[in-house]
Structures are given as structure tokens and as C-alpha cells.
Coordinates of C-alpha atoms (C1' of nucleotides) in Angstrom, one line a residue:
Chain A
X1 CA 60.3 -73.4 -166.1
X2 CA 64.0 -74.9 -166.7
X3 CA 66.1 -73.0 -164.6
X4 CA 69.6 -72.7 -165.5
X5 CA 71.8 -75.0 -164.6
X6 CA 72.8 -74.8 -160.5
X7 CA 76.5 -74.8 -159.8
X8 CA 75.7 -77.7 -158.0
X9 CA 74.7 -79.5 -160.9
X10 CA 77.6 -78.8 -163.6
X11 CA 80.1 -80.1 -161.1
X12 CA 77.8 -83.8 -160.6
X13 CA 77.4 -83.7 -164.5
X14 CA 81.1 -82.8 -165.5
X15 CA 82.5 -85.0 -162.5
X16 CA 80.3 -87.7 -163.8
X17 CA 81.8 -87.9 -167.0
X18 CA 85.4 -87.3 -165.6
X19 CA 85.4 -90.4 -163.3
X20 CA 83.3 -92.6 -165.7
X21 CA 86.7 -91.5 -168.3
X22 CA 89.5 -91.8 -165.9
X23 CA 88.1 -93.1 -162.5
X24 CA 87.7 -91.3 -159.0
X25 CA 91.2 -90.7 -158.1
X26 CA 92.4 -89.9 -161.4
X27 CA 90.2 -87.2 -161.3
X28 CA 91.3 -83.8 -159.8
X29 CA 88.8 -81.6 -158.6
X30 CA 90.2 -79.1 -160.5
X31 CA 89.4 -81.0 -163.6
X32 CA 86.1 -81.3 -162.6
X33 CA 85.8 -77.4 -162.0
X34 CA 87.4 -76.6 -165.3
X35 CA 85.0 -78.5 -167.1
X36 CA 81.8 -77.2 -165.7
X37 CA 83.7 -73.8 -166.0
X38 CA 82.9 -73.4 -161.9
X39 CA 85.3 -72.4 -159.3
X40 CA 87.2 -74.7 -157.6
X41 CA 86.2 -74.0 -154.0
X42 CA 82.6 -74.4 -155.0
X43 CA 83.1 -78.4 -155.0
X44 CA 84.1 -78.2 -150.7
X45 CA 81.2 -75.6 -150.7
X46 CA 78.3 -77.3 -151.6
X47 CA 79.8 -81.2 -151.0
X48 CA 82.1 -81.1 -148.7
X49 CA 84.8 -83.4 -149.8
X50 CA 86.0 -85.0 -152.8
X51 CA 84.6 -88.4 -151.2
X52 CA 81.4 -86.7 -150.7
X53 CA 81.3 -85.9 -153.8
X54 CA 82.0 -89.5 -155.3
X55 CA 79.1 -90.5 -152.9
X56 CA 76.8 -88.0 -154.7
X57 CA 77.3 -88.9 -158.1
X58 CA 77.0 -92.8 -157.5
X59 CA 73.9 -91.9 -155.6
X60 CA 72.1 -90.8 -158.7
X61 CA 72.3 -93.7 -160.7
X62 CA 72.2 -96.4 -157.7
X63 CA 69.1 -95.0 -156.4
X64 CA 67.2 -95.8 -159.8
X65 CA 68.8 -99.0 -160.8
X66 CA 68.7 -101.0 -157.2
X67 CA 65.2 -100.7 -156.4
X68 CA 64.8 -101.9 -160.1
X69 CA 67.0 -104.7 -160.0
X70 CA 65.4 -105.5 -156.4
X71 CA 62.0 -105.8 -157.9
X72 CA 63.5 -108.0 -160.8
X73 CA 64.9 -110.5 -158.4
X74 CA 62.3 -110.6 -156.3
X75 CA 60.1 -111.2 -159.4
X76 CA 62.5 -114.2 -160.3
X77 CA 62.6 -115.3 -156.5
X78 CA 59.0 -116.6 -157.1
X79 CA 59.7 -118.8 -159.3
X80 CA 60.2 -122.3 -158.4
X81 CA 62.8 -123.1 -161.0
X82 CA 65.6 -121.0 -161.5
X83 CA 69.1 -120.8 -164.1
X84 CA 71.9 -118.7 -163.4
X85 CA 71.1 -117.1 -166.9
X86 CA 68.0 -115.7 -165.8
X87 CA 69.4 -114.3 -162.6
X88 CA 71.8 -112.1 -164.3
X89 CA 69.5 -111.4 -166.9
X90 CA 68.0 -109.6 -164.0
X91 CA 70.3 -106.8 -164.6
X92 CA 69.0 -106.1 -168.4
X93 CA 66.0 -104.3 -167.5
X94 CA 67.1 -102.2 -164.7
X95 CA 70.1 -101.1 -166.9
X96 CA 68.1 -100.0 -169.8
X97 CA 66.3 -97.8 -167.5
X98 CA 69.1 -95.9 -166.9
X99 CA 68.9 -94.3 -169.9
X100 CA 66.2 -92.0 -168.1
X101 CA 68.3 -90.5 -166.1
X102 CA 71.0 -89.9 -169.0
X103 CA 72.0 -90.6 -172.6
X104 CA 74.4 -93.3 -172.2
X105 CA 73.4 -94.0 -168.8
X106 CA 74.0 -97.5 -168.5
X107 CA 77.2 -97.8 -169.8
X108 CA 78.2 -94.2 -167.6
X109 CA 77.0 -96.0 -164.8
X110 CA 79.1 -99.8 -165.5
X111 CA 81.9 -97.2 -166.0
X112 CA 81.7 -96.0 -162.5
X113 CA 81.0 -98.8 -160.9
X114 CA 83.9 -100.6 -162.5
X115 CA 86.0 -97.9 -161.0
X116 CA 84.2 -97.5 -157.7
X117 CA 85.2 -101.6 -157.4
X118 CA 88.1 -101.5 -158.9
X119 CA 89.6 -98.6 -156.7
X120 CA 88.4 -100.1 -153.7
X121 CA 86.9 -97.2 -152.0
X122 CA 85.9 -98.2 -148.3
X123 CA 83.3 -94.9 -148.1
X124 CA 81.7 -96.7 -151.3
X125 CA 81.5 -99.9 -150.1
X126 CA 80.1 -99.0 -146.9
X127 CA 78.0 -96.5 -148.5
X128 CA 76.5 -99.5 -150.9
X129 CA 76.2 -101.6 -148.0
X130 CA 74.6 -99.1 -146.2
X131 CA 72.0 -98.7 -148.3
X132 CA 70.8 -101.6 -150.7
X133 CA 72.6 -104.4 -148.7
X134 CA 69.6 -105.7 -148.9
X135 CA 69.6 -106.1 -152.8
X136 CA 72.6 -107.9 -152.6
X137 CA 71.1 -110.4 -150.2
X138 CA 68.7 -111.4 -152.2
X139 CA 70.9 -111.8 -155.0
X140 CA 72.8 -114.2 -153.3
X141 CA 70.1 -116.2 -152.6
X142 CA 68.3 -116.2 -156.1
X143 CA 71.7 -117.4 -157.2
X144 CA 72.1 -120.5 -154.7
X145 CA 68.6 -121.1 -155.7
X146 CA 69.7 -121.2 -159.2
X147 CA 73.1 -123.4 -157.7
X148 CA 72.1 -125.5 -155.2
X149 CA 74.7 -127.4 -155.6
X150 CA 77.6 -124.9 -154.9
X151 CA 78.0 -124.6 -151.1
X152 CA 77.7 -121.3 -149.7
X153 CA 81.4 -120.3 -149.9
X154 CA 82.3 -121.5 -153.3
X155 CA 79.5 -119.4 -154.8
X156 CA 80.8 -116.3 -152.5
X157 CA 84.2 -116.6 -154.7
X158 CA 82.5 -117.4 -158.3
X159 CA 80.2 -114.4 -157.5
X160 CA 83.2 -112.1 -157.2
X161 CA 85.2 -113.9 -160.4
X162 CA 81.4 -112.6 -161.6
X163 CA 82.6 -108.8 -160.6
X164 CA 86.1 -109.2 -161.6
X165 CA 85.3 -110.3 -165.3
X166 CA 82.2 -107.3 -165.1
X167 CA 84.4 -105.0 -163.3
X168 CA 87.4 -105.2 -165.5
X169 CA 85.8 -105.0 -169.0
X170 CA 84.0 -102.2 -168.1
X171 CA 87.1 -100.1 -167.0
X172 CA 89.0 -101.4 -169.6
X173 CA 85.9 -101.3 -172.6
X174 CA 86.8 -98.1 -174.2
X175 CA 90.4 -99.9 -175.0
X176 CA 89.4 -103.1 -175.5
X177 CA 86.8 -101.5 -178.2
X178 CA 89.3 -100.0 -180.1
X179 CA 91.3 -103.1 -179.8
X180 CA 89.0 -105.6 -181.4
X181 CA 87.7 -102.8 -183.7
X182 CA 91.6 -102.6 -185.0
X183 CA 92.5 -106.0 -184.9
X184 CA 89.0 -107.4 -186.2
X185 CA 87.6 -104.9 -188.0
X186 CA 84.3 -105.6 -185.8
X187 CA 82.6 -102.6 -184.4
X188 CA 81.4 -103.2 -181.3
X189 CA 78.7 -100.4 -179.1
X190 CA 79.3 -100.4 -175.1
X191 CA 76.3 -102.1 -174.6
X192 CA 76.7 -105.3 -176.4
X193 CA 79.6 -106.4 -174.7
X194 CA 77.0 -107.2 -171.9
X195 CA 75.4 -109.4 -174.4
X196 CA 79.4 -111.0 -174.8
X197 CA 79.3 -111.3 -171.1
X198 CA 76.6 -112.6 -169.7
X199 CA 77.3 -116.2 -171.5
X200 CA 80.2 -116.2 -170.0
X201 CA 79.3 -115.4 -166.4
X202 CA 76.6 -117.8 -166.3
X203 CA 78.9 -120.3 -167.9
X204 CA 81.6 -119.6 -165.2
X205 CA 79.1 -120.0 -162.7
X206 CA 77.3 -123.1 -163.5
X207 CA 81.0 -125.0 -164.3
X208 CA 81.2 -128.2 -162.7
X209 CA 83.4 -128.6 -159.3
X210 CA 86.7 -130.2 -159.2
X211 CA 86.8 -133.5 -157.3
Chain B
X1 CA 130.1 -116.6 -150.2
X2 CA 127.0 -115.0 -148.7
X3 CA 128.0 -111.7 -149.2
X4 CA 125.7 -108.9 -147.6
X5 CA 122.2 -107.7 -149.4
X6 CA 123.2 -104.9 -151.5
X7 CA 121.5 -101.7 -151.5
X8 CA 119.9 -102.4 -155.2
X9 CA 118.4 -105.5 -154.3
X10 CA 117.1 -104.1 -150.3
X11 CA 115.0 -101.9 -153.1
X12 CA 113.8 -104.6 -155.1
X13 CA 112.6 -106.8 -152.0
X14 CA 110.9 -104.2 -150.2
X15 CA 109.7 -103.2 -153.6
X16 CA 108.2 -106.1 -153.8
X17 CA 106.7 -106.5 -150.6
X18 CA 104.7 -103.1 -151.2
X19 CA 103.8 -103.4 -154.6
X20 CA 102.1 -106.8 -154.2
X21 CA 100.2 -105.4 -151.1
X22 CA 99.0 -102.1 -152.2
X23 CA 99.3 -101.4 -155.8
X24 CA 102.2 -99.7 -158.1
X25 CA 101.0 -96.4 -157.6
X26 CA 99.3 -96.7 -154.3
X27 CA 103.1 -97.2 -153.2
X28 CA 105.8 -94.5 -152.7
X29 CA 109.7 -94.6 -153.3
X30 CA 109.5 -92.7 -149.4
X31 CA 107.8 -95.8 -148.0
X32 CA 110.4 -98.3 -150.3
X33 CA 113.1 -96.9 -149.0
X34 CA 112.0 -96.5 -145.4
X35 CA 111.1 -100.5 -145.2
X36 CA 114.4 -101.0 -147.4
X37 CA 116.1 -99.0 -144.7
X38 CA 118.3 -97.2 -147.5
X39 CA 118.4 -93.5 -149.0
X40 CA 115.6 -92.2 -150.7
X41 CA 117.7 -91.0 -153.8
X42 CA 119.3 -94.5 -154.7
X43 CA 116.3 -95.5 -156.3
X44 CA 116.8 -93.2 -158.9
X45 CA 120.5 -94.1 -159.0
X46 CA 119.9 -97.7 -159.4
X47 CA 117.3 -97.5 -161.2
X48 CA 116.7 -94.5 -162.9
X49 CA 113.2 -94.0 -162.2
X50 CA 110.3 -95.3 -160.4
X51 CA 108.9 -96.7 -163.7
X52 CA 112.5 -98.5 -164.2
X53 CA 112.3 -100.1 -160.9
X54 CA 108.5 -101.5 -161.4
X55 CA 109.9 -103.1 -164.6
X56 CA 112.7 -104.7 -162.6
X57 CA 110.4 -106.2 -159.8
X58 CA 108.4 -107.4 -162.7
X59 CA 111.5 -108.6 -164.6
X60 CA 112.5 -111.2 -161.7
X61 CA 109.2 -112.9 -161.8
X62 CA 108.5 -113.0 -165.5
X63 CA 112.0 -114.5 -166.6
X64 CA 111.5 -117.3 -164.8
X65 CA 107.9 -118.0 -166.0
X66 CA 107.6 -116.8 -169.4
X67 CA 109.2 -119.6 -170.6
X68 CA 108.1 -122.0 -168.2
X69 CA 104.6 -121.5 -169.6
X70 CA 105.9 -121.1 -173.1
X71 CA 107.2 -124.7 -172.2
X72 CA 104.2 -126.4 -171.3
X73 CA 101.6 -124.7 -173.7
X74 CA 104.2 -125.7 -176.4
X75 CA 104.0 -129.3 -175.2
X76 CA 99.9 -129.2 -175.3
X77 CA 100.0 -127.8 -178.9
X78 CA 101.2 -131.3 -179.9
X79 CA 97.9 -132.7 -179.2
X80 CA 95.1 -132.9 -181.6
X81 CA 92.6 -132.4 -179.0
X82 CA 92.4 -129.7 -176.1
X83 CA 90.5 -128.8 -173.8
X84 CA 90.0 -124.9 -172.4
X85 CA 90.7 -126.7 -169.1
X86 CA 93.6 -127.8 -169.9
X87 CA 95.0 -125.0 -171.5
X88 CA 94.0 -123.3 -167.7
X89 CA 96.3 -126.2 -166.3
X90 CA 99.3 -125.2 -168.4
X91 CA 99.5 -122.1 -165.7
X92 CA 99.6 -124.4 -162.8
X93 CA 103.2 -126.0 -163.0
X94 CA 104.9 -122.0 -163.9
X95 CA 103.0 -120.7 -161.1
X96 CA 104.4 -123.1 -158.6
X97 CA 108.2 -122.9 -159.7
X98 CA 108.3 -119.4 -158.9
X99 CA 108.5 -120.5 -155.0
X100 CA 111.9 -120.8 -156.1
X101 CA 112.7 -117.2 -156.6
X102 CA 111.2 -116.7 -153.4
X103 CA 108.8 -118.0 -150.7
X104 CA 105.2 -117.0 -151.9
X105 CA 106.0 -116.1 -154.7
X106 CA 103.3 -117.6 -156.7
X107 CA 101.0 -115.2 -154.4
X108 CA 103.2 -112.2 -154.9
X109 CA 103.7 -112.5 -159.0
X110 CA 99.7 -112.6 -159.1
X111 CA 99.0 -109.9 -156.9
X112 CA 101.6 -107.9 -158.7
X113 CA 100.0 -109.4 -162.2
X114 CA 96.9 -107.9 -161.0
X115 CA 97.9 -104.9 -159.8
X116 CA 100.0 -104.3 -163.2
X117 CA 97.1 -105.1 -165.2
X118 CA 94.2 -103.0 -163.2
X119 CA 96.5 -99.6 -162.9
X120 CA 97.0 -99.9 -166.9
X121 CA 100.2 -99.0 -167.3
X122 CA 101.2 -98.8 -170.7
X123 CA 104.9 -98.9 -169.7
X124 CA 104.4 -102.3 -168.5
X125 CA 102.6 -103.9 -171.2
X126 CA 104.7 -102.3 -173.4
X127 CA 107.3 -104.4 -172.0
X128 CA 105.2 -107.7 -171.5
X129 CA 104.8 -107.7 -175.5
X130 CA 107.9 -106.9 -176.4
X131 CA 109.6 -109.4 -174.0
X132 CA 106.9 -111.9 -174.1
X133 CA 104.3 -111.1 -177.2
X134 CA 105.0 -114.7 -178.8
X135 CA 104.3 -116.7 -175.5
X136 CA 100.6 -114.6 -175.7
X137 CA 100.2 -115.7 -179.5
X138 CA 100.6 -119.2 -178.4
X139 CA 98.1 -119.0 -175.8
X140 CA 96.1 -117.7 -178.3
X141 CA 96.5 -120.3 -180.6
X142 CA 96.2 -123.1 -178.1
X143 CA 92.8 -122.0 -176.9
X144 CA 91.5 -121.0 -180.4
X145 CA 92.3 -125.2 -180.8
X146 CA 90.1 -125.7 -177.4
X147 CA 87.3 -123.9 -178.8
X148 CA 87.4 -124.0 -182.6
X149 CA 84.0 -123.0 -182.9
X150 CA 84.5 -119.6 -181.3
X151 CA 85.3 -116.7 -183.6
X152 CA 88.2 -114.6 -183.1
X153 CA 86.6 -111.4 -181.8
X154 CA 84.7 -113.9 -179.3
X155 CA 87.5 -115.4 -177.9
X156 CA 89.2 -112.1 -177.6
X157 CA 86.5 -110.8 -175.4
X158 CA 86.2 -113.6 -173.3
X159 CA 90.2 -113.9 -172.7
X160 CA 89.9 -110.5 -171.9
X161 CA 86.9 -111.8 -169.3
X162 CA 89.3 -114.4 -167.9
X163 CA 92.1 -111.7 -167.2
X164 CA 89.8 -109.6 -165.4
X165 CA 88.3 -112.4 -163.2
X166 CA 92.0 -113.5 -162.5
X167 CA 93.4 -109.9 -161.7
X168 CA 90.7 -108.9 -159.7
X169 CA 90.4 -112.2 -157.8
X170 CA 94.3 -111.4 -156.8
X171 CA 94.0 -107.5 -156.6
X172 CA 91.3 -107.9 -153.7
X173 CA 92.5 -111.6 -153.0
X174 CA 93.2 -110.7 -149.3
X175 CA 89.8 -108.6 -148.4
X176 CA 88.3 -111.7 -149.7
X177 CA 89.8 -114.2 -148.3
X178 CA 89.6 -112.4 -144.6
X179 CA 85.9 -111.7 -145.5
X180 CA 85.3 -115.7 -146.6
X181 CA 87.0 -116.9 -143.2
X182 CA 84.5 -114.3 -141.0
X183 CA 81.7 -115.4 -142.9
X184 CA 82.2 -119.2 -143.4
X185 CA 84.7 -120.0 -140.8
X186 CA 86.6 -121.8 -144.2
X187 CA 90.1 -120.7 -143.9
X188 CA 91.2 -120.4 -148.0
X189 CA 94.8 -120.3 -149.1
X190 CA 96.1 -118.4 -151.6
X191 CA 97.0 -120.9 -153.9
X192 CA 94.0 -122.2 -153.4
X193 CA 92.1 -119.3 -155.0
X194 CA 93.5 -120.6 -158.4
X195 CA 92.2 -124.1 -157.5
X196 CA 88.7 -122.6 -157.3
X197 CA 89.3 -120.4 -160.4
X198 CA 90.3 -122.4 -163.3
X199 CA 87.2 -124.1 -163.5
X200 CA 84.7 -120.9 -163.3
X201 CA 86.9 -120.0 -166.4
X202 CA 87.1 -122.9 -168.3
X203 CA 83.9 -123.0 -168.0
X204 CA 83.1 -119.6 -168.9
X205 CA 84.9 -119.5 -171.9
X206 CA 83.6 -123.1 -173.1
X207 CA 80.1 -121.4 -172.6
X208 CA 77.8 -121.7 -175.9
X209 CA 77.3 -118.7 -177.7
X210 CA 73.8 -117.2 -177.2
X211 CA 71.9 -116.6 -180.7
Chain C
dC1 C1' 65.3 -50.1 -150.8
dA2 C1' 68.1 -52.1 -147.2
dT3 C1' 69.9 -56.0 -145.3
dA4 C1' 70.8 -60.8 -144.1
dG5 C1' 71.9 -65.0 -146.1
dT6 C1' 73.6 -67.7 -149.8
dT7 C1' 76.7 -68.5 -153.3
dT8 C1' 80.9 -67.6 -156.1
dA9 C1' 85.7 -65.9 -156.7
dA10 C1' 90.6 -65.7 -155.9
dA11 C1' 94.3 -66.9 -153.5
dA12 C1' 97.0 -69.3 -150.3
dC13 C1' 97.8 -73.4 -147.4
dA14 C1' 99.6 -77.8 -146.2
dT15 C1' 101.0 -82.1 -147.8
dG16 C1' 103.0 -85.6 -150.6
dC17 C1' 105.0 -87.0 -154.7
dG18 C1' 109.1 -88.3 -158.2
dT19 C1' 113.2 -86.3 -159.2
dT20 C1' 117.7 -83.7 -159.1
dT21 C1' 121.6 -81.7 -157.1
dT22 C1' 125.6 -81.4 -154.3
dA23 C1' 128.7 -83.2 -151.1
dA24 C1' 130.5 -86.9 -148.2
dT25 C1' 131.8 -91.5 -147.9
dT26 C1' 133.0 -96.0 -149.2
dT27 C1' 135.0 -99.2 -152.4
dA28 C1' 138.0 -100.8 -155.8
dT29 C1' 142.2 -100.2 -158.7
dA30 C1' 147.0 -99.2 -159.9
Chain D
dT1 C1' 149.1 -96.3 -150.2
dA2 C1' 147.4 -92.9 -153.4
dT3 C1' 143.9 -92.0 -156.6
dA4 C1' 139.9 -92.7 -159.2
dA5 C1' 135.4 -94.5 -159.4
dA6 C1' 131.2 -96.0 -157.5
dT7 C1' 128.0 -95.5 -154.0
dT8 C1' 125.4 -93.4 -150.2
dA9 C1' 123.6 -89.3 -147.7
dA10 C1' 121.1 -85.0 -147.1
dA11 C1' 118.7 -81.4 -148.8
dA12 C1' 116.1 -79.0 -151.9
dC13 C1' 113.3 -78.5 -156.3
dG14 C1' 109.2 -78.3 -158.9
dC15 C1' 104.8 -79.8 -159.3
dA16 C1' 100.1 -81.4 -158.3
dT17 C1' 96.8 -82.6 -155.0
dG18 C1' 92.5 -81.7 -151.6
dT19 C1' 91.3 -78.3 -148.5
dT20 C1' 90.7 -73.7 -146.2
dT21 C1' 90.4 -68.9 -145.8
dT22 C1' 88.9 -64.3 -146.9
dA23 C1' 86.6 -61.2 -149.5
dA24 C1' 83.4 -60.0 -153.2
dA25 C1' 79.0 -60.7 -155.6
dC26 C1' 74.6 -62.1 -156.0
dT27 C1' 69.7 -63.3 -154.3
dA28 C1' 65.9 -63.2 -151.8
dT29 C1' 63.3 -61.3 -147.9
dG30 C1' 61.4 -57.9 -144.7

DNA sequence: CATAGTTTAAAACATGCGTTTTAATTTATA
DNA sequence: TATAAATTAAAACGCATGTTTTAAACTATG
């Protein structure tokens, strides 16, 4: 049956990998058109906006990977005893499963999400909060369970040193990459340097207090 | 003396005052010059361009704590035995003297650190390692001596974790702080951000390797 | 087949940006 | 004080952006 390709669809792909590149505002629709060889008018047409369209192409990938991760945490939420390794071990599985929607999914979708946080976009924020607010509840309490000791507040700040570290090397991975492939002669693929940074998240998270 | 502000330096303070709150790019010469209450085209005379003038506002800051830094990781290296949190330390004491270039300014060099480090400019790093490349060498060295049984390649990932945790912390450092206060009624400072940050990184990069 | 509805196409619009140009004005120098 | 230089002022330039408009082309339906 596969139809050709809709209008609709070449803009979401070629916008996709235009913001996971260069990030949402860097992008100019006009890009986007020229790459899915579509006119320009058609992106108003059948999205509205250019934020409508940001919304739409996060949409794809969120609506796979948070019901996954939710269902991974809840998993872990039975448990009695809990590390802040296994919560964001969480995020493996439900990452992997990207790949279904796309080749390269997962890192595609840390790319955008690195951006979306990075450039912080109020639509997006409300938009995520909007919808799976309450997977990042439950996040946050898997992880005091795993931190009982951190009051409520402190963890609120270690869990966004968590996205600024995630964030950050995701936006900035395809430079770092050629960095440390240049200066080390170590090839490294887009999805190990989760496996680099999970250690260091947990670690970060589990560090004692100061007095 | 006191003679009046000159038109060059109205630029750099309301400069300044923008960059830190809303980004490099985010920030127009239009809106510099309205705050700075001066002509629109005497950026370019003073400055040459708007790339010039980000260097400048960066310039102030950096002279003053380059080598303060320089200074006190150059004092650590003397030891035999150091400790990733004490390398974090050697930022402390820099960070404070830059109250004397202005009031908040230990706030306003990180948030325009961040903001310098997220919008990637290459013009600006360009400058940091030709200005400063030896004072990042000797961080480099100190911490490879906190954590000798880190390789290279590992240690450059997880400075490059540290940076983004730190940028990031400061880039949204306001929304957070706001967002903390609503939510826990615990009022943060600024400089207290840094308080509750050195230790999530030391202890993120002193994290063991996993196998 | 004819026609109503959907989609694509091309062009223009309105806005904001960094920069440049030209002229007026202030400041310093001899 | 007369003159040259430095600075400020006002306007326009050239370009890129998201969006809108108007007309043409396609597609499905009766």
C-alpha cells in the first residue's frame, strides 16, 4: 500500500533532522522547505506556525518514549530498595525503543531535547507539562526513594545539574565527538556517551552534602 | 576626578546587564543602546561590531579572573595529593573577587559564562584559548592528579559534563531559583547555587567507572 | 464529467537585525 | 580663537525571518 510520501510528512522528517543539527531557532522554515523540496507556505498550511510545528515533531518521539519510561519507573517504584543508578538506568530501555520510530532515533531524539531545554521554549515546556507531567512526578519520587536523605529542594537542584550535564553533551556531542576523536584518537558512537554519563549522574547525585 | 560615564563604557554596562539576562544573541544592539541611552551606531564606532563588543564585556570579567584561578590552581599543584573537590574549591576565591569589578558580578560572569558557552560561539572560545589556553591545561593537569586512575578521554568527557551542569545551572539560574522559592518556600541565592554545585560535581567526576 | 474541497505554488508583506553612510556637533590642539 | 580631530546623531541599506495572500493545480465526490 505505501503511499508516497504526504507533504505533511517531508516537512516533520526534514525539519526533524534540521533542528536535531542546528536546534529550533536556528532553523528557518525555509530550510526546512528546501530540504523536503516543498513550498514554503505549505509549513503555515498544514501546521500553523513554526512553534506548532516544533510541537509536532517532539510529539512523535515523546509520545513513544514517556509512556515507556513511565512503565519502567513504575516498575522500579515497586521495589523496596532503590540506587540512583537504577533510576536512570530507567531511561536505557525506553531509549532503545526509539529506534522504531527511526534509524538513529534515540540519539535524534537527545538532540532535540537538548535543544528544546536548552532554548528554553515556554510552548515546550508547557506542552511537556501538559502532557506527561505526570512521568516526571514519579520520577521525582523514585529518585527521593533512591535519596532519602536529600531533602526535597536539594534534590530539585541536583536533578536539573542532571539535565544540564544531559542537556549540554547532547547539543554539543557531535563536537565534542570529533574532539576527543582528534585529540584521542578514540572513536566514540552517539550512544555510548550515555554509557560515559550515566556514572557520572548517579555519582553527582549520590555525593555527600556539605556540613 | 569622577569624570562623567563615557559613551563606550554606558555600552559595555548596559551590555552587560542584557547579556547576562537574556543571552548574546537573544540581545539586540537596538535594546543596548536604548537602556544605554546612547546612539545606535556608536556601537559599531567603538566597537566595530557586535561580535567586538561581546568580547569586550567578556574581556572585563576574564582579566581579572584568569589569573586569579591560574593563581590558586598553581598553588594546589604543589601538593602531592588532591582531591577533585578541591580542585572545585580553587573556583571559589576568583569567583568572589570579581565583586570588585562590580556588584554581582560573580552572578553576572556565570550567567554570561553560561550563555557564552551554550550559544557556541566560536568567536569567543576562540579568544578564551588564545588568551587563556594555558590556565585550561592546568586545570587539566590538576584534576588528572585528583583522579589518576581516570584515562584521558574519560576525564575529557566528564569535564565536559561538569561544564554543562555549571552553564546550564547559570543559564536558567533565575527560572530555577523563582521556581525553588514557589515550590519550597526556600529562598536560594545566587552564590549559593555554586555552594550546592561543587559537590554534585566532585562527586560526579570522582564516580568509579562502570565495567 | 463537472464541481466542490483540498492542497500546492509564487509572490509579497511586515518586521527586526547588524551595519554603513553622511552630516552635525562636540572636544581637544596649536 | 581658529582649526583639526574625535565623537554623536539620524537615516537608510541590505538581508533574513515568519507569516499572509492570491491564484493555480490537483483530488475526490456526486
Amino acid at each position: 500500500m505505501a503511499k508516497r510520501a504526504t507533504t505533511k510528512d517531508k516537512i516533520l522528517n526534514a525539519a526533524e533532522a534540521l533542528f536535531a543539527e542546528h536546534g529550533f531557532e536556528q532553523t528557518s522554515l525555509r530550510q526546512i522547505t528546501a530540504l523536503a523540496e516543498v513550498n514554503l507556505a505549505s509549513v503555515n498550511y498544514h501546521f500553523g506556525s513554526k512553534k506548532a510545528l516544533i510541537q509536532a515533531v517532539m510529539a512523535r518521539y515523546l509520545e513513544v518514549f514517556m509512556p515507556a519510561l513511565d512503565q519502567q519507573l513504575a516498575q522500579l517504584q515497586q521495589q523496596s530498595l532503590i540506587s540512583t543508578r537504577q533510576v536512570f538506568d530507567c531511561f536505557r530501555e525506553p531509549l532503545k525503543q526509539l529506534s522504531s520510530v527511526r534509524k538513529g532515533g534515540p540519539t535524534l531524539f537527545l538532540s532535540l531535547l537538548g535543544f528544546a531545554y536548552a532554548e528554553i521554549q515556554g510552548h515546550l515546556r508547557r506542552y511537556t507539562m501538559d502532557h506527561f507531567g505526570a512521568v516526571m512526578e514519579r520520577l521525582l519520587a523514585v529518585l527521593h526513594m533512591a535519596n532519602p536523605q536529600l531533602s526535597p529542594v536539594d534534590m530539585f537542584w541536583r536533578l536539573h545539574f542532571v539535565l544540564g550535564a544531559t542537556v549540554f553533551t547532547q547539543v554539543s556531542g557531535p563536537a565534542l565527538r570529533e574532539i576527543a576523536a582528534a585529540d584521542f584518537g578514540e572513536t566514540v558512537r552517539a550512544d555510548q556517551i550515555v554509557d560515559k554519563l550515566i556514572p557520572f549522574l548517579a555519582g553527582g547525585v549520590d555525593a555527600v552534602s556539605p556540613a
